[in-house]
Coordinates of C-alpha atoms in Angstrom, one line a residue:
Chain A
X22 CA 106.4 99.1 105.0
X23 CA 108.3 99.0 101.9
X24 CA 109.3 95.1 102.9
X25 CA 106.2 94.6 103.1
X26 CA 105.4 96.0 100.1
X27 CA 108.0 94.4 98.5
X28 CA 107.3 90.5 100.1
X29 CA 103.6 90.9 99.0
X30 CA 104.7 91.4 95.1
X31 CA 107.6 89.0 95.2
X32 CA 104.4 86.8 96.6
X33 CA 102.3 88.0 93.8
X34 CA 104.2 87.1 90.7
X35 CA 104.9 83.4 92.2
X36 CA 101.4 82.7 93.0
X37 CA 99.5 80.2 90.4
X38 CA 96.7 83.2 90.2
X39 CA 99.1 85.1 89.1
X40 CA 99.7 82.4 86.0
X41 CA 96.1 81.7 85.9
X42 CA 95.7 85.5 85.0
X43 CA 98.3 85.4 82.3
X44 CA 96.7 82.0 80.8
X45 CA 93.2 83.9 80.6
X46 CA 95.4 87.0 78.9
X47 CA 96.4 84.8 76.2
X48 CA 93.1 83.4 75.6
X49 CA 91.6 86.4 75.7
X50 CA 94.0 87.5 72.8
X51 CA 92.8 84.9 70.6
X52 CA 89.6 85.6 71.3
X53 CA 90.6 89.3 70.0
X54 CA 91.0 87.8 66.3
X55 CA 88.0 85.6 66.4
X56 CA 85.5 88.4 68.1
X57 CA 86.7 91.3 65.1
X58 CA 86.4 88.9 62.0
X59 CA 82.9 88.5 63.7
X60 CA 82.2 91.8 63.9
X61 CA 80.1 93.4 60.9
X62 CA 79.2 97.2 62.4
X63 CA 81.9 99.6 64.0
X64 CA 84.7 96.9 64.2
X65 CA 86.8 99.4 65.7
X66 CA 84.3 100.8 68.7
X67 CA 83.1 97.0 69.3
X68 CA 87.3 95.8 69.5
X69 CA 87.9 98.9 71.9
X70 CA 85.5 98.5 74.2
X71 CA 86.2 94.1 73.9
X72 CA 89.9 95.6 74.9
X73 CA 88.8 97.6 77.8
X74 CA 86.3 94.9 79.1
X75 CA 88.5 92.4 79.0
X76 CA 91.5 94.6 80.5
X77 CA 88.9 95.4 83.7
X78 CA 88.1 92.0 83.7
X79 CA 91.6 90.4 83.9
X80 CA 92.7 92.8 86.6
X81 CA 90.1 92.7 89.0
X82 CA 90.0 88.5 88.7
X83 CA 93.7 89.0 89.7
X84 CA 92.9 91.4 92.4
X85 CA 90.2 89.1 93.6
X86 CA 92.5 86.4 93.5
X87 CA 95.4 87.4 95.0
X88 CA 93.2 89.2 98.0
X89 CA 91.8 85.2 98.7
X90 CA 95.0 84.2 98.7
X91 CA 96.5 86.4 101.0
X92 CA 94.4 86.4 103.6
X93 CA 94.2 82.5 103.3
X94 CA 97.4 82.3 104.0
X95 CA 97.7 85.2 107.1
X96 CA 94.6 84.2 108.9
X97 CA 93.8 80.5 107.9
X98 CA 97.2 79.2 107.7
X99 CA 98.2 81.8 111.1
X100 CA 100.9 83.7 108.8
X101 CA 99.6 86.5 110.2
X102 CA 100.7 85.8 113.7
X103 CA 104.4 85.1 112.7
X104 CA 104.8 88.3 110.6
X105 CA 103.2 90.5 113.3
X106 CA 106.2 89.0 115.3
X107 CA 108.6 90.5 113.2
X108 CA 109.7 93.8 113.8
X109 CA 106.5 95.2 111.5
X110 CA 104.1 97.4 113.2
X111 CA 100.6 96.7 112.7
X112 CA 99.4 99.4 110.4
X113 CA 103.1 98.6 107.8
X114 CA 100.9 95.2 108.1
X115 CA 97.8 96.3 106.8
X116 CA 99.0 99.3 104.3
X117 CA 101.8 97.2 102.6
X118 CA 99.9 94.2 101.8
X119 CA 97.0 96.8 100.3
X120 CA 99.8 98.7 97.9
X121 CA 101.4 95.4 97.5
X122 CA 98.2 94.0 95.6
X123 CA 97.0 97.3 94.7
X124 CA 100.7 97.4 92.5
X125 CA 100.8 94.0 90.9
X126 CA 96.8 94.5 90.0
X127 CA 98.3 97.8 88.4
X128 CA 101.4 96.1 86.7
X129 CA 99.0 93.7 85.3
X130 CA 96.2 96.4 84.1
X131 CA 99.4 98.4 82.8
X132 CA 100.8 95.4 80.8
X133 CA 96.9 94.2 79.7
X134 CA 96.6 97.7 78.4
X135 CA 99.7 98.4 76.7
X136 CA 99.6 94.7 74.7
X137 CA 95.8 95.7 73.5
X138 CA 96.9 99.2 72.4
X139 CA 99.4 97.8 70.2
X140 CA 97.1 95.0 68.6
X141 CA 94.3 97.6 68.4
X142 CA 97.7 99.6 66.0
X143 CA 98.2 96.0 64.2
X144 CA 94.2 95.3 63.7
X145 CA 93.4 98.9 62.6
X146 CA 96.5 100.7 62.2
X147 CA 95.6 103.6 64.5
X148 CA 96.9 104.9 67.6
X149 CA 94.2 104.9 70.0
X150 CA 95.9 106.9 73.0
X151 CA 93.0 107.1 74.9
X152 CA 92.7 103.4 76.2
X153 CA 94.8 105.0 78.7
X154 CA 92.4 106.7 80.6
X155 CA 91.0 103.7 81.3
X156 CA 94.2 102.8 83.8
X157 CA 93.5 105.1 86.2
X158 CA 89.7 104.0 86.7
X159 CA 90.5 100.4 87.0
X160 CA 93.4 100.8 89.2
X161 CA 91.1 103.0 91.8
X162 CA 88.4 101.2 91.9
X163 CA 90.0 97.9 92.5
X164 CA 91.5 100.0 95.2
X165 CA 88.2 100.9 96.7
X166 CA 87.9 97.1 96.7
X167 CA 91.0 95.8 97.8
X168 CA 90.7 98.2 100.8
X169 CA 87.1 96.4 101.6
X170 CA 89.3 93.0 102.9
X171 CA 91.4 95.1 104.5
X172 CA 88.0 96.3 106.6
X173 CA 86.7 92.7 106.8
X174 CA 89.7 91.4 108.1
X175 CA 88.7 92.7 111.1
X176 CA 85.8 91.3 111.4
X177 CA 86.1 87.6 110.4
X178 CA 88.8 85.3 110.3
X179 CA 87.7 83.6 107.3
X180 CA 88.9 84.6 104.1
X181 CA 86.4 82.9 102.3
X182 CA 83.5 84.9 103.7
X183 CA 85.7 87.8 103.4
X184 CA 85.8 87.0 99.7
X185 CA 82.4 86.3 99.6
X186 CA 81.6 89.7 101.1
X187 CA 84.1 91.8 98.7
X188 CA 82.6 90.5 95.7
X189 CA 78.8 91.2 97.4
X190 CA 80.2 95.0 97.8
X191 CA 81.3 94.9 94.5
X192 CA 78.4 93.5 93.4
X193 CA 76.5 96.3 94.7
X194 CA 78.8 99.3 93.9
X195 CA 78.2 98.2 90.1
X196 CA 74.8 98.2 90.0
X197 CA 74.3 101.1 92.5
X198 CA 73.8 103.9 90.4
X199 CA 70.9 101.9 88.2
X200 CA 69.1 101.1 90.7
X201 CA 69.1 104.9 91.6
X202 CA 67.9 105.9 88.3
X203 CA 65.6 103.3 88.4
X204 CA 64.0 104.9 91.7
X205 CA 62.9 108.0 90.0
X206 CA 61.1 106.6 86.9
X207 CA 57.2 105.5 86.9
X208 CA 57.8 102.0 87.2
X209 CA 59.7 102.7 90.9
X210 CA 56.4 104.4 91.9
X211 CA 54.9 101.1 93.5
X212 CA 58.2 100.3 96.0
X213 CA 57.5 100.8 99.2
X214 CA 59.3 103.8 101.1
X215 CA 61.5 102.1 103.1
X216 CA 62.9 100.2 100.1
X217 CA 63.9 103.3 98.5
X218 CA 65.2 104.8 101.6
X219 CA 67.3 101.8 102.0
X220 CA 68.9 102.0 98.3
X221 CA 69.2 105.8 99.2
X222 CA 71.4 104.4 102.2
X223 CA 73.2 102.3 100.3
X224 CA 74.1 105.1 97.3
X225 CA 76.0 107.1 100.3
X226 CA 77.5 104.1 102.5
X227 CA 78.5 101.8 99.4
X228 CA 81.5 102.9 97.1
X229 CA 79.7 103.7 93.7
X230 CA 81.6 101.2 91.5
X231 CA 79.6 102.5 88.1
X232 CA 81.0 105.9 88.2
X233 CA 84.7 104.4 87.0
X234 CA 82.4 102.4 83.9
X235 CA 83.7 105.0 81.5
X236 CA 84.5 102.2 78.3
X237 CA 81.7 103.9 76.0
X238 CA 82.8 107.0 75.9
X239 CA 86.6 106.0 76.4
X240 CA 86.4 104.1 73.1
X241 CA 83.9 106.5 71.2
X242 CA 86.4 109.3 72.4
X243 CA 83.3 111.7 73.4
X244 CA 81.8 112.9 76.1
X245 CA 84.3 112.5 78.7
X246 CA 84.2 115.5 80.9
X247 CA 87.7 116.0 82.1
X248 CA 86.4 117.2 85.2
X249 CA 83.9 114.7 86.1
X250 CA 86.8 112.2 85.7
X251 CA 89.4 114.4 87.8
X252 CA 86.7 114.5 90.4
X253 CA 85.8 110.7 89.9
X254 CA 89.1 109.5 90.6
X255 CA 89.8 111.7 93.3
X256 CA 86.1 110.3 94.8
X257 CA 87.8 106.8 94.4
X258 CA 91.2 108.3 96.2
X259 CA 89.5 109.4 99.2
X260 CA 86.7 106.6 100.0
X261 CA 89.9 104.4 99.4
X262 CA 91.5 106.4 102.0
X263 CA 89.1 106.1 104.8
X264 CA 88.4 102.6 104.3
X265 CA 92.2 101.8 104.5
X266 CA 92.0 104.3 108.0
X267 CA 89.4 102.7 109.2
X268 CA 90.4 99.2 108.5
X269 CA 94.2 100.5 110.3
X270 CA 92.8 101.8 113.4
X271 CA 89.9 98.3 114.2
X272 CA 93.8 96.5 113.5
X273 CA 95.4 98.3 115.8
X274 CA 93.6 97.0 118.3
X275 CA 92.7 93.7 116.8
X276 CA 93.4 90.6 118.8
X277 CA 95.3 87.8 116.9
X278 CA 94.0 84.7 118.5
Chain B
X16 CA 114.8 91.0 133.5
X17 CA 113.8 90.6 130.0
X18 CA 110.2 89.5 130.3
X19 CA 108.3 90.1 133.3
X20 CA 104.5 89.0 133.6
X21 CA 102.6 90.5 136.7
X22 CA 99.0 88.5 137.8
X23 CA 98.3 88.9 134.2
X24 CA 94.8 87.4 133.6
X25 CA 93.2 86.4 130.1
X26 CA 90.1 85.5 129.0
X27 CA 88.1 84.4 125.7
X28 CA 84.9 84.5 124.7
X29 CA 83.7 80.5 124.5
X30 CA 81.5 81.1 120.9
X31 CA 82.5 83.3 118.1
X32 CA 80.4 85.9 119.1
X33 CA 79.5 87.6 122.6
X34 CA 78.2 84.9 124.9
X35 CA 80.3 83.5 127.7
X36 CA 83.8 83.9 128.2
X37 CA 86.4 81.2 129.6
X38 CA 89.1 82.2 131.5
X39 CA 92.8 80.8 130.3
X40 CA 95.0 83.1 132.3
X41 CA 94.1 83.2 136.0
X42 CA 97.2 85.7 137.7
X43 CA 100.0 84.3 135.5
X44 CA 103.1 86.0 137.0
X45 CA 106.8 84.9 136.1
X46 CA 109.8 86.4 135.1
X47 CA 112.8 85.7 132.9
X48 CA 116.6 86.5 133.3
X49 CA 119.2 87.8 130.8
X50 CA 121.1 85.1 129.7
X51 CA 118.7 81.6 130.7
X52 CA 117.1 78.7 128.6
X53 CA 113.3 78.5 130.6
X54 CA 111.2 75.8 129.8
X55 CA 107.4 76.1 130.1
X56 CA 105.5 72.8 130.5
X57 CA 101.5 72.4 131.0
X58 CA 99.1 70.1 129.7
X59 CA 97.4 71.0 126.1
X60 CA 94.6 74.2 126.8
X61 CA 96.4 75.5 129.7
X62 CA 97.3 79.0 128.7
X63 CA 101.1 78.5 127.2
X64 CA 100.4 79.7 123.8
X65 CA 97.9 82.4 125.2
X66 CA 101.1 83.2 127.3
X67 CA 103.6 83.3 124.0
X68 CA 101.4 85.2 122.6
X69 CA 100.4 87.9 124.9
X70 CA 104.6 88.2 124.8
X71 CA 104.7 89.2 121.6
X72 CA 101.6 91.6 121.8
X73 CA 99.0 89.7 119.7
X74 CA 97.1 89.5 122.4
X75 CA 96.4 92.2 125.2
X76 CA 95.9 91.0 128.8
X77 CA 92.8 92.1 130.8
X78 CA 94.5 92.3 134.1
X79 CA 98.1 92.8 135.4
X80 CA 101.4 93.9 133.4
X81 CA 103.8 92.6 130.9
X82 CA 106.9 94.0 130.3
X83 CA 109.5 92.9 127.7
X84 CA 112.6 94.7 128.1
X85 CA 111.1 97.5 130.3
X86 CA 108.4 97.9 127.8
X87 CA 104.9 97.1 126.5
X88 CA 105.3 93.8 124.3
X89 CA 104.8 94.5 120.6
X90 CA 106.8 97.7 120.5
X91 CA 108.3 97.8 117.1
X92 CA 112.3 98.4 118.4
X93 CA 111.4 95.3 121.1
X94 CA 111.0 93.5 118.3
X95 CA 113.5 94.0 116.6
X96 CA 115.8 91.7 119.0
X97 CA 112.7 89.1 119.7
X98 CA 112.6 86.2 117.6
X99 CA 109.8 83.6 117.6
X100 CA 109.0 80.1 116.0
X101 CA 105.2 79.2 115.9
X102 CA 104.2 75.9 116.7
X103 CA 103.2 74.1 113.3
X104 CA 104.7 77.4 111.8
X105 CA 104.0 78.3 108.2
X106 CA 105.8 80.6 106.5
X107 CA 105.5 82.3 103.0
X108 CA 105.4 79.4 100.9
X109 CA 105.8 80.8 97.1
X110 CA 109.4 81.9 98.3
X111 CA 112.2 79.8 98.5
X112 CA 114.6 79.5 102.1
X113 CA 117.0 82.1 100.8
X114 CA 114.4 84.8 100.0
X115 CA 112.2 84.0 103.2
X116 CA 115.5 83.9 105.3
X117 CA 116.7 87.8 103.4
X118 CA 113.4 89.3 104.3
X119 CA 113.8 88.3 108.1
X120 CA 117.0 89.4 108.4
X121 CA 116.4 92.7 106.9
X122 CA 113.7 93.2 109.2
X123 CA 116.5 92.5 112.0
X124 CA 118.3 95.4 110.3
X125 CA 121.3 93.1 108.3
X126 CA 122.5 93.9 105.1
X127 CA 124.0 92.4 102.2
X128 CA 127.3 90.6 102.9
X129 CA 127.1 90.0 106.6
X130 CA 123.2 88.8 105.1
X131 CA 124.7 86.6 103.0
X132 CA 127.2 84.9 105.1
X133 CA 124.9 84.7 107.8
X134 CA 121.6 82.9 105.7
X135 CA 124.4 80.5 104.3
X136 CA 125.8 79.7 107.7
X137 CA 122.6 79.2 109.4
X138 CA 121.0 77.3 106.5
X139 CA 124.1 74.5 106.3
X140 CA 123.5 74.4 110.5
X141 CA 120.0 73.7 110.0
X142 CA 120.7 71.2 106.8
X143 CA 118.6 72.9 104.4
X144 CA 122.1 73.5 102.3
X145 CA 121.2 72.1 98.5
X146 CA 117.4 72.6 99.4
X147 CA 117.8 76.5 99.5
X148 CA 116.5 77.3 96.1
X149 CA 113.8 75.0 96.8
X150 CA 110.3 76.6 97.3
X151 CA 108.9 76.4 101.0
X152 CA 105.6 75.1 99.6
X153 CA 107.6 71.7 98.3
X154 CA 109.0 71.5 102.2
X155 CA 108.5 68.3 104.2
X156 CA 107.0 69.2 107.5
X157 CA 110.6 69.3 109.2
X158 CA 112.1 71.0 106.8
X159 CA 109.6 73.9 107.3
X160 CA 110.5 73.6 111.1
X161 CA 114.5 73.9 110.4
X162 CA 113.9 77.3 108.1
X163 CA 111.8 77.7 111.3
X164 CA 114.9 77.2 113.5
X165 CA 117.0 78.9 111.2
X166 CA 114.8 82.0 111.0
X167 CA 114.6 81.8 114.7
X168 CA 118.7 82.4 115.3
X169 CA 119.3 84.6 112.1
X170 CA 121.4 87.2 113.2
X171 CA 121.7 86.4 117.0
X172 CA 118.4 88.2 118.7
X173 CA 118.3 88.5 122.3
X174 CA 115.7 86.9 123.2
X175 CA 114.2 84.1 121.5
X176 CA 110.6 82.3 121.8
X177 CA 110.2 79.1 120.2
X178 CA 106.5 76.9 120.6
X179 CA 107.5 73.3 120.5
X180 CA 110.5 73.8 118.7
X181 CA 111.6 69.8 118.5
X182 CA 108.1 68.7 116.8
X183 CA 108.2 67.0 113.7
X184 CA 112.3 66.5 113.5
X185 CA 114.1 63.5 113.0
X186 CA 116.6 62.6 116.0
X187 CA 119.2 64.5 113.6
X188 CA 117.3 67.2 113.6
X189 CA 116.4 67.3 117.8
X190 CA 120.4 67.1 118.1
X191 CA 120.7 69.9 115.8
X192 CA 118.1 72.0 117.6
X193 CA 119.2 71.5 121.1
X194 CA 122.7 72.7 120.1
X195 CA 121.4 75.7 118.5
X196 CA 119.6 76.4 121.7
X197 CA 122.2 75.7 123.6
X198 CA 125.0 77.8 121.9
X199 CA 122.4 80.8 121.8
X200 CA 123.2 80.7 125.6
X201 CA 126.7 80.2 125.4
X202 CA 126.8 83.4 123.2
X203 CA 124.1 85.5 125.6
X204 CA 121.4 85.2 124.3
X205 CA 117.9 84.1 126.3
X206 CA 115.6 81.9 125.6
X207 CA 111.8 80.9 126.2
X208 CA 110.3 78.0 125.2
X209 CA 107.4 75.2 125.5
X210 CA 107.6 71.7 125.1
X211 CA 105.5 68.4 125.4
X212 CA 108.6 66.5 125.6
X213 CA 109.8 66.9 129.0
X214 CA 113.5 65.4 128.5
X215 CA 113.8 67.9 125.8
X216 CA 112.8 70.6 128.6
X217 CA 114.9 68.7 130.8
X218 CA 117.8 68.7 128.7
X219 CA 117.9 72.6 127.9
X220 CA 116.7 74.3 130.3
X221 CA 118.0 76.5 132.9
X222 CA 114.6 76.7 135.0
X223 CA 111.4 75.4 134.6
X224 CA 107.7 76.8 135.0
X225 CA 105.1 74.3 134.9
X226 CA 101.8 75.6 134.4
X227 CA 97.9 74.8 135.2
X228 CA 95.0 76.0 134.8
X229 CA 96.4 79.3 134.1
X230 CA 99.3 80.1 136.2
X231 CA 102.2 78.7 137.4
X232 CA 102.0 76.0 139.7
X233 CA 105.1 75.1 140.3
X234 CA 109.4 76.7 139.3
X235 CA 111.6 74.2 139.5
X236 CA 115.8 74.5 138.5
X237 CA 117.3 72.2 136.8
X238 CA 119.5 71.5 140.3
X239 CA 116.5 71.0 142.5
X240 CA 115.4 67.9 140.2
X241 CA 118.5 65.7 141.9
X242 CA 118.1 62.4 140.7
X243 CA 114.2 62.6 140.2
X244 CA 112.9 62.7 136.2
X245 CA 111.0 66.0 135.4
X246 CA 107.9 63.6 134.2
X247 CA 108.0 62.6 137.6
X248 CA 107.7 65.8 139.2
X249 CA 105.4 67.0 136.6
X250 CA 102.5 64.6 137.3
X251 CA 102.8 64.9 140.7
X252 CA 102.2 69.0 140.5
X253 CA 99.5 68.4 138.3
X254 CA 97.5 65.7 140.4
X255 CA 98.1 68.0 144.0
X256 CA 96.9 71.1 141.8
X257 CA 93.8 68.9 140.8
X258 CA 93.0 68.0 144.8
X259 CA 93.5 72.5 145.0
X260 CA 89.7 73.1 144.4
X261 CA 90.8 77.2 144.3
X262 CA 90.7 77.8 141.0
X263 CA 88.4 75.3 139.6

């Protein structure tokens, strides 16, 4: 697995996404300058959370990305085929490409992080050590996402309805827990039934994406309940986890015609 | 015996989804021997790649047995002394022929110098020597099938399965190809492989399966053809199997 691994981020870093990524960094940096000498009300709060948007931002358009172009190139372009032909098993397949994007998304979050920490030092001359909490949260949750492809893989052999249908879960895990609030004020009293039992459905089948949307209290520095985040990331960990079982045993068995 | 296929029958569904199926395998059985070049020719949509593939366990048959080396085909240690070159392969293209070439041959188990030596070796055979640093994606269409070649006989596997292994190479190249399949046999080592050009077939191999409509119609070694041209034989199988209305 570790070739694998290995092949997938040796992959990563030549791949033009990866340099379209790094193009949007930089922009993104000058944006930095031109955003805080706009900014007239809590220029610090209003930079930190413009830090940690655009970190989650940058890292899952990577992760997006690079998950297009991988399977583009396994199942359109028959890759796929060849490697499984290689003394690889089947589930080394499946696992190493997953940490292999999982890892360069996280080298990229890391590196995002790390360069926004020190211009938030430059900007307002403190040491905001707790834009690192926002790493972990980012890198699961583009896990839970990553591992979605790995599912759809084996069910269509197009990667661009594969894409289309990561971003629809994403989509949806964002916005879950609104609409789930929404369902228990007044104004939800009119939906019919089945609506709200489908949305119910959908809260437990669906990864809940808005749980890891922690940048308000992140960059206040309140309100973040260490266990509530323990337990968030560990929620992340194990729907991650059966996703990627899942997604290994339908590949087991999957025919590559 | 290496490979051994036993009224092995395949089929595949004729839309994407459920619906009819259409059969491509209809009791394939054939064997291949330690140590021979065997040629598989057919027409296009007869089962040959449905066959490669079922070889390398991609695929799973619905009826009869495979065996590759006394086991089931896509057993991780059998693979280890397969090798196999797609038809129209494509390989990683961000990497260049030395990194693409290392990560096979690690797979194959070699290490570092003997690595080396050996990716250097096979890339000068192949004439991809000056291109090597090259990314794949900037290949012509027969370079991509020499680093195909060259992946193919990295390290020497047993048994190697190549899907039209002559397309898109200059007369150069051909040359360059049949002597690397030749020479695999000189040094032991087997090898399987389909072609549309019948000299090529004729030139190489050992034995020769022609198939239709599924199985094999017809064995033929390379002494039995006497003075007659394969092509020869070859349409005259196919139009008798034609007139056989058995398996239509």
């Amino acid at each position: 697995m570790t070739r694998m691994i290995l092949l997938t981020l040796k992959e990563s870093v030549k791949e033009r996404a990866f340099y379209g990524t790094l193009i949007v960094f930089l922009f993104s940096i000058g944006l930095y300058f031109i955003v805080n000498s706009f900014t007239m009300f809590e220029p610090e709060r209003v930079m930190l959370i413009y830090s940690l948007s655009t970190v989650e931002i940058i890292s899952l358009l990577l992760v997006f990305f690079l998950v297009f172009t991988f399977l583009n190139e396994d199942l359109s372009k028959k890759s796929l085929e060849y490697l499984l032909s290689l003394p690889i098993k089947r589930w080394e397949y499946v696992a190493g490409r997953f940490l292999g994007i999982s890892l360069s998304g996280f080298v990229v979050l890391f590196v995002t992080t790390v360069v926004f920490f020190l211009m938030h030092y430059i900007v307002f001359g403190v040491f905001y050590f707790k834009m690192f909490l926002h790493i972990p949260l980012i890198f699961v949750m583009s896990m839970m996402i990553i591992s979605f492809a790995f599912l759809l893989i084996n069910a269509s052999k197009r990667p661009v309805l594969i894409a289309f249908l990561v971003l629809f879960i994403y989509a949806i895990g964002i916005n879950l827990d609104d609409a789930v609030q929404f369902l228990g004020t007044k104004k939800a009293a009119s939906i019919p039934y089945f609506s709200k039992l489908l949305v119910k459905i959908a809260y437990y089948v669906f990864p809940n994406l808005s749980f890891f949307d922690m940048k308000i209290p992140i960059s206040y520095g309140i309100g973040i309940n260490p266990e509530h985040y323990v337990l968030v990331l560990i929620y992340g960990l194990i729907y991650t986890g059966f996703i990627m079982l899942f997604a290994v045993i339908l590949f087991n068995r999957k025919e590559i015609k | 015996m290496i490979v051994q296929f036993e009224d092995v029958e395949k089929s595949f569904p004729l839309r994407d989804i459920g619906g009819p199926r259409q059969k491509v395998l209809r009791g394939l059985s054939f064997y291949i021997h330690e140590g021979e070049i065997l040629g598989l020719v057919g027409l296009n949509g007869q089962g040959k790649s449905t066959t490669i593939k079922l070889m390398l366990g991609l695929i799973y048959p619905e009826k009869g047995t495979i065996n590759i080396f006394g086991k089931e085909p896509g057993n991780t240690e059998i693979k280890k002394k397969i090798s196999y070159l797609p038809e129209n392969p494509h390989f990683f293209d961000t990497l260049n022929a030395i990194e693409f070439l290392h990560f096979v041959g690690t797979l194959r188990g070699l290490r570092g110098n003997d690595l080396r030596k050996k990716i250097k070796n096979m890339l000068n055979i192949v004439g991809l020597t000056g291109n090597e640093k090259k990314s794949i994606r900037k290949y012509s269409k027969g370079m991509v099938q020499r680093l195909g070649l060259a992946q193919a006989f990295l390290g020497r596997p047993e048994f190697v399965i190549l899907d039209e292994p002559l397309s898109g190479l200059d007369p150069l190249g051909r040359k360059m190809a049949k002597e690397l399949i030749l020479n695999h046999k000189k040094n032991g080592g087997t090898v399987f492989f389909t072609s549309h050009i019948l000299e090529d077939i004729e030139d190489m191999a050992d034995r020769i399966l022609i198939m239709n409509r599924g199985r094999i119609v017809k064995e033929v070694q390379k002494e039995e053809l006497g003075g007659r041209s394969l092509e020869s034989v070859f349409v005259e199988v196919i139009e008798n199997d034609k007139n056989d209305s058995t398996y239509s």
